[in-house]
Amino acid sequence: MAGLFDGRVAIVTGSGQGVGKAIAMCLAENGCKVVTNNRKPGSNRNCFDGGNIDFTESEKKRLDSVIGDAESTAAEIIAKGGEAIPVYADVARAEDCKKLVDAAVEKWGRIDIIVNNAAATWVGNVADMPIEMFDIVVASKLNGAFYMLHYALPYMKEQHYGRILNVSSNAFQGLMGMSAYSAAACGVWAMTKSIAQDLAGTGITCNCYTPLAKTRSWYNMLATYRIQNVPEEAVEAGAPAAMKTGPEGMAPFICYLCSEEAEYINGIMFNVAADGYLAVHSDSQEYNITRKDILHNGPWTFDELRVRVKEELMKDVKGATTAIELH
């Protein structure tokens, strides 16, 4: 394996399966040495932490074809002629993130690329959400991204080179039933922009991506709808094409962001879908009203607000309770 990333070393968290595995494989196929990772050996068929779907035998078989762990991904890379080492570590723990960075440096003497792809999820009404699950979801996605940066940054600064990719989600807009995941996704996006500005001019860039592809979550969704007596054909018909397409199609763009050629891209969030769709997320649109005489005539009155908020400020704003599709 040789190519765009010859001599480079990457850590891809959450790379035992799905999007993370596709990224790790793509990097390795183009010459990168890769530390593969997930929390522990083996893989749960349930994509949501704390989930307990009663899968049918056929559903289990399909899930077993797409799940894996750090060792299985590393073994596949090595079998194809690449270099990889598996490291089991929970990115929600700072000491485990240090373990990942130390493993890369001890094996290959450097760290060039961090892809913070790992994430935990929990689904349900916020009124039913256990405190410990909120902590797990936020820590794995948001805290973990910072911990990895913290331990890798000294090596990147010494090299005057580094690429940091963080996984966010379209849930950053606020997704019904996923308050913790949405909070973490929004935090990742804001943190990415801040990191990019802090590190501008150092040779280190930081960007993030919102992925959409067919992974074990697709099969979990099919099983959930099956339990609710919704036919699989109906789910297939209503789902976007990317959710029915394996993550291999989106990996090249994410890997491109990790390359030397992408040095001009910094502080950007991309929507990356497995069916070939690419988009840039811009900052949120602001709607406003103003009253320039407030210093002379006093603050807003409720009578003014009753009229102007409804007829002007909120006129073009989409409802806050509108459900947003998870990417």
mmCIF file of C-alpha atoms in Angstrom:
data_model
loop_
_atom_site.group_PDB
_atom_site.id
_atom_site.type_symbol
_atom_site.label_atom_id
_atom_site.label_comp_id
_atom_site.label_asym_id
_atom_site.label_seq_id
_atom_site.Cartn_x
_atom_site.Cartn_y
_atom_site.Cartn_z
ATOM 1 C CA MET A 1 0.000 0.000 0.000
ATOM 2 C CA ALA A 2 1.440 3.357 -1.026
ATOM 3 C CA GLY A 3 0.183 6.771 -1.936
ATOM 4 C CA LEU A 4 -0.988 10.078 -0.560
ATOM 5 C CA PHE A 5 -0.155 9.276 3.077
ATOM 6 C CA ASP A 6 3.242 7.618 2.795
ATOM 7 C CA GLY A 7 5.124 8.172 6.068
ATOM 8 C CA ARG A 8 2.054 9.457 7.903
ATOM 9 C CA VAL A 9 0.593 7.986 11.090
ATOM 10 C CA ALA A 10 -3.074 8.181 12.026
ATOM 11 C CA ILE A 11 -5.327 7.253 14.916
ATOM 12 C CA VAL A 12 -8.940 6.583 13.957
ATOM 13 C CA THR A 13 -11.142 6.182 17.008
ATOM 14 C CA GLY A 14 -14.229 4.026 16.706
ATOM 15 C CA SER A 15 -12.730 2.247 13.706
ATOM 16 C CA GLY A 16 -13.805 -1.297 14.462
ATOM 17 C CA GLN A 17 -16.757 -0.974 12.113
ATOM 18 C CA GLY A 18 -18.867 1.399 10.068
ATOM 19 C CA VAL A 19 -17.657 4.841 9.074
ATOM 20 C CA GLY A 20 -14.542 4.633 11.251
ATOM 21 C CA LYS A 21 -13.457 1.362 9.691
ATOM 22 C CA ALA A 22 -13.984 2.747 6.179
ATOM 23 C CA ILE A 23 -11.794 5.761 7.029
ATOM 24 C CA ALA A 24 -9.059 3.590 8.551
ATOM 25 C CA MET A 25 -9.062 1.278 5.540
ATOM 26 C CA CYS A 26 -8.915 4.180 3.078
ATOM 27 C CA LEU A 27 -6.009 5.831 4.909
ATOM 28 C CA ALA A 28 -4.101 2.539 5.008
ATOM 29 C CA GLU A 29 -4.772 1.810 1.352
ATOM 30 C CA ASN A 30 -3.067 5.121 0.581
ATOM 31 C CA GLY A 31 0.074 4.477 2.619
ATOM 32 C CA CYS A 32 -0.866 5.607 6.127
ATOM 33 C CA LYS A 33 0.082 3.658 9.234
ATOM 34 C CA VAL A 34 -3.049 3.362 11.366
ATOM 35 C CA VAL A 35 -3.943 2.812 15.002
ATOM 36 C CA THR A 36 -7.382 1.211 14.974
ATOM 37 C CA ASN A 37 -9.617 1.522 18.009
ATOM 38 C CA ASN A 38 -12.804 0.739 19.815
ATOM 39 C CA ARG A 39 -13.719 0.360 23.475
ATOM 40 C CA LYS A 40 -13.310 -3.395 23.924
ATOM 41 C CA PRO A 41 -12.987 -6.665 21.995
ATOM 42 C CA GLY A 42 -16.044 -7.716 20.077
ATOM 43 C CA SER A 43 -19.014 -5.582 19.127
ATOM 44 C CA ASN A 44 -22.571 -5.152 20.303
ATOM 45 C CA ARG A 45 -25.267 -5.549 17.686
ATOM 46 C CA ASN A 46 -27.201 -2.720 19.346
ATOM 47 C CA CYS A 47 -26.049 0.655 18.052
ATOM 48 C CA PHE A 48 -27.560 2.610 20.972
ATOM 49 C CA ASP A 49 -25.960 2.324 24.399
ATOM 50 C CA GLY A 50 -28.355 0.628 26.767
ATOM 51 C CA GLY A 51 -30.453 -0.642 23.844
ATOM 52 C CA ASN A 52 -31.939 -4.126 23.952
ATOM 53 C CA ILE A 53 -33.581 -4.966 20.620
ATOM 54 C CA ASP A 54 -34.702 -8.582 20.251
ATOM 55 C CA PHE A 55 -33.217 -9.300 16.824
ATOM 56 C CA THR A 56 -34.394 -12.145 14.609
ATOM 57 C CA GLU A 57 -31.835 -14.667 13.380
ATOM 58 C CA SER A 58 -31.750 -13.072 9.922
ATOM 59 C CA GLU A 59 -31.214 -9.631 11.491
ATOM 60 C CA LYS A 60 -28.374 -10.998 13.613
ATOM 61 C CA LYS A 61 -26.748 -12.449 10.501
ATOM 62 C CA ARG A 62 -26.884 -9.127 8.660
ATOM 63 C CA LEU A 63 -25.536 -7.256 11.675
ATOM 64 C CA ASP A 64 -22.687 -9.720 12.098
ATOM 65 C CA SER A 65 -21.622 -8.930 8.535
ATOM 66 C CA VAL A 66 -21.028 -5.242 9.340
ATOM 67 C CA ILE A 67 -19.782 -5.199 12.942
ATOM 68 C CA GLY A 68 -16.221 -5.680 14.119
ATOM 69 C CA ASP A 69 -13.574 -4.328 16.453
ATOM 70 C CA ALA A 70 -10.100 -2.779 16.454
ATOM 71 C CA GLU A 71 -8.401 -6.137 15.942
ATOM 72 C CA SER A 72 -10.550 -7.221 13.002
ATOM 73 C CA THR A 73 -9.984 -3.899 11.208
ATOM 74 C CA ALA A 74 -6.226 -3.972 11.862
ATOM 75 C CA ALA A 75 -6.069 -7.574 10.642
ATOM 76 C CA GLU A 76 -7.835 -6.627 7.421
ATOM 77 C CA ILE A 77 -5.413 -3.755 6.820
ATOM 78 C CA ILE A 78 -2.409 -5.992 7.416
ATOM 79 C CA ALA A 79 -3.811 -8.703 5.156
ATOM 80 C CA LYS A 80 -3.956 -6.131 2.360
ATOM 81 C CA GLY A 81 -0.313 -5.161 2.861
ATOM 82 C CA GLY A 82 -0.745 -2.146 5.155
ATOM 83 C CA GLU A 83 0.479 -1.336 8.642
ATOM 84 C CA ALA A 84 -1.872 -1.146 11.616
ATOM 85 C CA ILE A 85 -2.041 -1.848 15.336
ATOM 86 C CA PRO A 86 -5.245 -2.260 17.350
ATOM 87 C CA VAL A 87 -5.679 -0.463 20.665
ATOM 88 C CA TYR A 88 -8.719 -0.982 22.853
ATOM 89 C CA ALA A 89 -9.449 2.258 24.663
ATOM 90 C CA ASP A 90 -12.477 4.253 25.798
ATOM 91 C CA VAL A 91 -12.080 7.808 24.498
ATOM 92 C CA ALA A 92 -14.388 9.061 27.247
ATOM 93 C CA ARG A 93 -11.413 8.496 29.583
ATOM 94 C CA ALA A 94 -8.475 10.889 29.307
ATOM 95 C CA GLU A 95 -5.962 8.216 30.304
ATOM 96 C CA ASP A 96 -7.196 5.948 27.510
ATOM 97 C CA CYS A 97 -6.697 8.723 24.959
ATOM 98 C CA LYS A 98 -3.136 9.123 26.168
ATOM 99 C CA LYS A 99 -2.724 5.378 25.719
ATOM 100 C CA LEU A 100 -3.781 5.698 22.072
ATOM 101 C CA VAL A 101 -1.359 8.520 21.313
ATOM 102 C CA ASP A 102 1.466 6.785 23.185
ATOM 103 C CA ALA A 103 0.877 3.618 21.154
ATOM 104 C CA ALA A 104 1.261 5.490 17.863
ATOM 105 C CA VAL A 105 4.417 7.314 18.950
ATOM 106 C CA GLU A 106 6.017 4.217 20.486
ATOM 107 C CA LYS A 107 5.335 2.168 17.342
ATOM 108 C CA TRP A 108 6.101 4.683 14.609
ATOM 109 C CA GLY A 109 7.684 7.714 16.305
ATOM 110 C CA ARG A 110 5.084 10.299 15.297
ATOM 111 C CA ILE A 111 1.387 11.173 15.032
ATOM 112 C CA ASP A 112 0.090 13.136 12.054
ATOM 113 C CA ILE A 113 -3.646 12.529 11.897
ATOM 114 C CA ILE A 114 -6.366 12.200 14.519
ATOM 115 C CA VAL A 115 -9.841 11.182 13.335
ATOM 116 C CA ASN A 116 -12.175 11.479 16.308
ATOM 117 C CA ASN A 117 -14.882 9.208 14.948
ATOM 118 C CA ALA A 118 -15.962 7.399 18.130
ATOM 119 C CA ALA A 119 -19.331 8.228 19.660
ATOM 120 C CA ALA A 120 -21.879 6.762 22.049
ATOM 121 C CA THR A 121 -25.609 7.251 21.560
ATOM 122 C CA TRP A 122 -28.767 6.914 23.622
ATOM 123 C CA VAL A 123 -32.296 7.356 22.308
ATOM 124 C CA GLY A 124 -35.346 8.370 24.300
ATOM 125 C CA ASN A 125 -37.268 11.241 25.800
ATOM 126 C CA VAL A 126 -35.074 13.502 27.910
ATOM 127 C CA ALA A 127 -37.430 12.929 30.853
ATOM 128 C CA ASP A 128 -36.380 9.267 30.850
ATOM 129 C CA MET A 129 -32.659 9.798 30.337
ATOM 130 C CA PRO A 130 -30.402 8.543 33.157
ATOM 131 C CA ILE A 131 -27.701 10.985 34.256
ATOM 132 C CA GLU A 132 -24.987 8.414 33.594
ATOM 133 C CA MET A 133 -26.095 8.027 29.978
ATOM 134 C CA PHE A 134 -25.938 11.773 29.392
ATOM 135 C CA ASP A 135 -22.387 11.750 30.745
ATOM 136 C CA ILE A 136 -21.363 8.786 28.574
ATOM 137 C CA VAL A 137 -22.760 10.264 25.359
ATOM 138 C CA VAL A 138 -21.235 13.707 25.851
ATOM 139 C CA ALA A 139 -17.896 12.396 27.118
ATOM 140 C CA SER A 140 -17.328 9.962 24.265
ATOM 141 C CA LYS A 141 -18.069 12.451 21.498
ATOM 142 C CA LEU A 142 -17.074 15.849 22.893
ATOM 143 C CA ASN A 143 -14.631 15.210 25.736
ATOM 144 C CA GLY A 144 -12.916 12.457 23.774
ATOM 145 C CA ALA A 145 -12.207 14.794 20.866
ATOM 146 C CA PHE A 146 -10.496 17.218 23.231
ATOM 147 C CA TYR A 147 -8.566 14.518 25.096
ATOM 148 C CA MET A 148 -7.145 13.142 21.845
ATOM 149 C CA LEU A 149 -6.141 16.619 20.703
ATOM 150 C CA HIS A 150 -4.574 17.376 24.087
ATOM 151 C CA TYR A 151 -2.212 14.418 23.969
ATOM 152 C CA ALA A 152 -1.438 14.516 20.239
ATOM 153 C CA LEU A 153 -0.913 18.259 19.942
ATOM 154 C CA PRO A 154 2.636 18.463 21.385
ATOM 155 C CA TYR A 155 3.871 16.029 18.715
ATOM 156 C CA MET A 156 2.001 17.812 15.941
ATOM 157 C CA LYS A 157 3.367 21.208 16.997
ATOM 158 C CA GLU A 158 6.904 19.843 17.039
ATOM 159 C CA GLN A 159 6.370 18.503 13.505
ATOM 160 C CA HIS A 160 4.627 21.712 12.345
ATOM 161 C CA TYR A 161 2.021 19.406 10.842
ATOM 162 C CA GLY A 162 -1.207 17.815 11.900
ATOM 163 C CA ARG A 163 -4.720 17.021 10.745
ATOM 164 C CA ILE A 164 -7.592 16.754 13.218
ATOM 165 C CA LEU A 165 -11.004 15.513 12.045
ATOM 166 C CA ASN A 166 -13.935 15.483 14.468
ATOM 167 C CA VAL A 167 -17.241 13.722 13.908
ATOM 168 C CA SER A 168 -20.299 15.866 14.526
ATOM 169 C CA SER A 169 -23.831 15.180 13.281
ATOM 170 C CA ASN A 170 -26.769 16.998 11.774
ATOM 171 C CA ALA A 171 -28.191 16.445 15.237
ATOM 172 C CA PHE A 172 -26.250 19.589 16.188
ATOM 173 C CA GLN A 173 -29.454 21.389 15.216
ATOM 174 C CA GLY A 174 -31.324 19.531 17.964
ATOM 175 C CA LEU A 175 -32.786 16.080 17.332
ATOM 176 C CA MET A 176 -35.899 14.803 19.076
ATOM 177 C CA GLY A 177 -35.101 11.916 21.417
ATOM 178 C CA MET A 178 -31.349 12.547 21.349
ATOM 179 C CA SER A 179 -30.729 15.539 23.604
ATOM 180 C CA ALA A 180 -27.296 14.416 24.819
ATOM 181 C CA TYR A 181 -26.124 13.389 21.347
ATOM 182 C CA SER A 182 -27.366 16.687 19.923
ATOM 183 C CA ALA A 183 -25.579 18.646 22.648
ATOM 184 C CA ALA A 184 -22.349 16.768 22.028
ATOM 185 C CA ALA A 185 -22.600 17.216 18.232
ATOM 186 C CA CYS A 186 -23.160 20.955 18.617
ATOM 187 C CA GLY A 187 -20.269 21.180 21.058
ATOM 188 C CA VAL A 188 -17.956 19.381 18.630
ATOM 189 C CA TRP A 189 -18.823 21.844 15.866
ATOM 190 C CA ALA A 190 -18.213 24.885 18.062
ATOM 191 C CA MET A 191 -15.008 23.412 19.477
ATOM 192 C CA THR A 192 -13.740 22.585 15.988
ATOM 193 C CA LYS A 193 -14.100 26.210 14.908
ATOM 194 C CA SER A 194 -12.314 27.418 18.041
ATOM 195 C CA ILE A 195 -9.471 24.922 17.677
ATOM 196 C CA ALA A 196 -8.990 25.890 14.029
ATOM 197 C CA GLN A 197 -8.548 29.527 15.021
ATOM 198 C CA ASP A 198 -6.238 28.710 17.926
ATOM 199 C CA LEU A 199 -3.965 26.626 15.695
ATOM 200 C CA ALA A 200 -4.078 28.741 12.547
ATOM 201 C CA GLY A 201 -0.617 29.169 11.040
ATOM 202 C CA THR A 202 0.927 26.183 12.843
ATOM 203 C CA GLY A 203 0.538 23.676 10.014
ATOM 204 C CA ILE A 204 -2.248 21.962 11.959
ATOM 205 C CA THR A 205 -5.841 22.061 10.736
ATOM 206 C CA CYS A 206 -9.076 21.048 12.418
ATOM 207 C CA ASN A 207 -12.325 20.274 10.617
ATOM 208 C CA CYS A 208 -15.402 18.174 11.254
ATOM 209 C CA TYR A 209 -17.911 16.105 9.336
ATOM 210 C CA THR A 210 -21.479 14.862 9.684
ATOM 211 C CA PRO A 211 -21.664 11.353 8.175
ATOM 212 C CA LEU A 212 -24.576 9.491 6.665
ATOM 213 C CA ALA A 213 -24.123 5.888 5.548
ATOM 214 C CA LYS A 214 -25.423 2.360 5.939
ATOM 215 C CA THR A 215 -24.002 0.953 9.174
ATOM 216 C CA ARG A 216 -25.378 -1.176 12.004
ATOM 217 C CA SER A 217 -27.735 1.705 12.892
ATOM 218 C CA TRP A 218 -29.576 1.012 9.618
ATOM 219 C CA TYR A 219 -30.205 -2.585 10.613
ATOM 220 C CA ASN A 220 -31.173 -1.484 14.130
ATOM 221 C CA MET A 221 -33.698 0.879 12.601
ATOM 222 C CA LEU A 222 -35.154 -1.862 10.412
ATOM 223 C CA ALA A 223 -35.524 -4.110 13.458
ATOM 224 C CA THR A 224 -37.174 -1.326 15.450
ATOM 225 C CA TYR A 225 -39.690 -0.688 12.689
ATOM 226 C CA ARG A 226 -40.279 -4.431 12.300
ATOM 227 C CA ILE A 227 -41.243 -4.591 15.981
ATOM 228 C CA GLN A 228 -43.684 -1.743 15.262
ATOM 229 C CA ASN A 229 -45.141 -3.740 12.332
ATOM 230 C CA VAL A 230 -43.736 -1.386 9.689
ATOM 231 C CA PRO A 231 -42.626 -3.391 6.599
ATOM 232 C CA GLU A 232 -38.977 -3.207 5.602
ATOM 233 C CA GLU A 233 -40.020 -2.242 2.081
ATOM 234 C CA ALA A 234 -41.737 0.872 3.435
ATOM 235 C CA VAL A 235 -38.648 1.876 5.391
ATOM 236 C CA GLU A 236 -36.445 1.306 2.335
ATOM 237 C CA ALA A 237 -38.730 3.422 0.176
ATOM 238 C CA GLY A 238 -38.674 6.373 2.578
ATOM 239 C CA ALA A 239 -34.986 6.371 3.488
ATOM 240 C CA PRO A 240 -32.392 8.562 1.751
ATOM 241 C CA ALA A 241 -30.055 6.774 -0.636
ATOM 242 C CA ALA A 242 -27.011 7.329 1.585
ATOM 243 C CA MET A 243 -28.552 5.319 4.433
ATOM 244 C CA LYS A 244 -28.736 2.353 2.062
ATOM 245 C CA THR A 245 -25.125 2.740 0.863
ATOM 246 C CA GLY A 246 -22.026 1.439 2.653
ATOM 247 C CA PRO A 247 -19.622 3.986 4.219
ATOM 248 C CA GLU A 248 -16.778 3.198 1.797
ATOM 249 C CA GLY A 249 -18.133 5.844 -0.575
ATOM 250 C CA MET A 250 -17.661 8.671 1.897
ATOM 251 C CA ALA A 251 -14.221 7.721 3.223
ATOM 252 C CA PRO A 252 -12.088 9.242 0.412
ATOM 253 C CA PHE A 253 -13.301 12.787 1.078
ATOM 254 C CA ILE A 254 -12.689 12.526 4.818
ATOM 255 C CA CYS A 255 -9.234 11.137 4.085
ATOM 256 C CA TYR A 256 -8.585 13.964 1.627
ATOM 257 C CA LEU A 257 -9.173 16.410 4.500
ATOM 258 C CA CYS A 258 -6.354 14.588 6.324
ATOM 259 C CA SER A 259 -3.862 15.154 3.523
ATOM 260 C CA GLU A 260 -1.223 17.806 2.900
ATOM 261 C CA GLU A 261 -3.266 18.995 -0.069
ATOM 262 C CA ALA A 262 -6.092 20.104 2.256
ATOM 263 C CA GLU A 263 -3.953 22.608 4.155
ATOM 264 C CA TYR A 264 -6.225 25.464 3.044
ATOM 265 C CA ILE A 265 -9.314 23.899 4.678
ATOM 266 C CA ASN A 266 -9.632 24.779 8.357
ATOM 267 C CA GLY A 267 -12.536 25.219 10.764
ATOM 268 C CA ILE A 268 -15.165 23.867 8.374
ATOM 269 C CA MET A 269 -17.978 21.369 8.922
ATOM 270 C CA PHE A 270 -18.900 19.135 6.011
ATOM 271 C CA ASN A 271 -21.978 17.035 5.415
ATOM 272 C CA VAL A 272 -20.608 13.824 3.888
ATOM 273 C CA ALA A 273 -22.957 11.130 2.609
ATOM 274 C CA ALA A 274 -22.160 7.686 1.267
ATOM 275 C CA ASP A 275 -24.071 8.275 -1.976
ATOM 276 C CA GLY A 276 -21.597 10.951 -3.083
ATOM 277 C CA TYR A 277 -23.311 14.011 -1.593
ATOM 278 C CA LEU A 278 -20.961 16.656 -0.147
ATOM 279 C CA ALA A 279 -21.945 19.966 1.429
ATOM 280 C CA VAL A 280 -20.470 22.705 3.583
ATOM 281 C CA HIS A 281 -22.372 23.818 6.660
ATOM 282 C CA SER A 282 -22.494 27.598 6.998
ATOM 283 C CA ASP A 283 -23.090 29.418 10.266
ATOM 284 C CA SER A 284 -26.680 29.725 11.420
ATOM 285 C CA GLN A 285 -28.876 32.448 9.953
ATOM 286 C CA GLU A 286 -29.748 35.206 12.414
ATOM 287 C CA TYR A 287 -33.127 36.942 12.353
ATOM 288 C CA ASN A 288 -33.479 40.212 14.205
ATOM 289 C CA ILE A 289 -35.613 43.183 15.054
ATOM 290 C CA THR A 290 -34.408 46.378 16.643
ATOM 291 C CA ARG A 291 -35.629 49.479 18.354
ATOM 292 C CA LYS A 292 -33.081 52.273 18.108
ATOM 293 C CA ASP A 293 -34.765 54.569 20.614
ATOM 294 C CA ILE A 294 -34.366 52.198 23.551
ATOM 295 C CA LEU A 295 -31.863 54.449 25.362
ATOM 296 C CA HIS A 296 -34.298 57.365 25.353
ATOM 297 C CA ASN A 297 -37.704 55.709 25.647
ATOM 298 C CA GLY A 298 -36.940 52.745 27.882
ATOM 299 C CA PRO A 299 -36.830 48.976 27.263
ATOM 300 C CA TRP A 300 -39.169 46.861 25.209
ATOM 301 C CA THR A 301 -42.743 46.757 26.440
ATOM 302 C CA PHE A 302 -44.808 43.581 26.435
ATOM 303 C CA ASP A 303 -47.342 45.249 24.118
ATOM 304 C CA GLU A 304 -44.572 45.885 21.563
ATOM 305 C CA LEU A 305 -43.165 42.384 21.910
ATOM 306 C CA ARG A 306 -46.542 40.709 21.477
ATOM 307 C CA VAL A 307 -46.822 42.253 18.036
ATOM 308 C CA ARG A 308 -43.274 42.470 16.748
ATOM 309 C CA VAL A 309 -42.019 39.076 17.903
ATOM 310 C CA LYS A 310 -44.869 37.272 16.184
ATOM 311 C CA GLU A 311 -45.137 39.413 13.055
ATOM 312 C CA GLU A 312 -41.442 40.202 12.485
ATOM 313 C CA LEU A 313 -38.889 38.271 14.540
ATOM 314 C CA MET A 314 -40.452 34.814 14.209
ATOM 315 C CA LYS A 315 -42.010 35.311 10.787
ATOM 316 C CA ASP A 316 -39.451 33.269 8.829
ATOM 317 C CA VAL A 317 -38.110 31.078 11.639
ATOM 318 C CA LYS A 318 -38.842 27.360 11.404
ATOM 319 C CA GLY A 319 -40.580 25.864 14.422
ATOM 320 C CA ALA A 320 -38.268 24.769 17.220
ATOM 321 C CA THR A 321 -40.173 21.502 17.571
ATOM 322 C CA THR A 322 -39.653 20.446 13.952
ATOM 323 C CA ALA A 323 -38.002 17.005 13.852
ATOM 324 C CA ILE A 324 -34.625 16.932 12.100
ATOM 325 C CA GLU A 325 -33.357 13.825 10.349
ATOM 326 C CA LEU A 326 -30.262 12.357 11.978
ATOM 327 C CA HIS A 327 -27.195 12.271 9.756
#
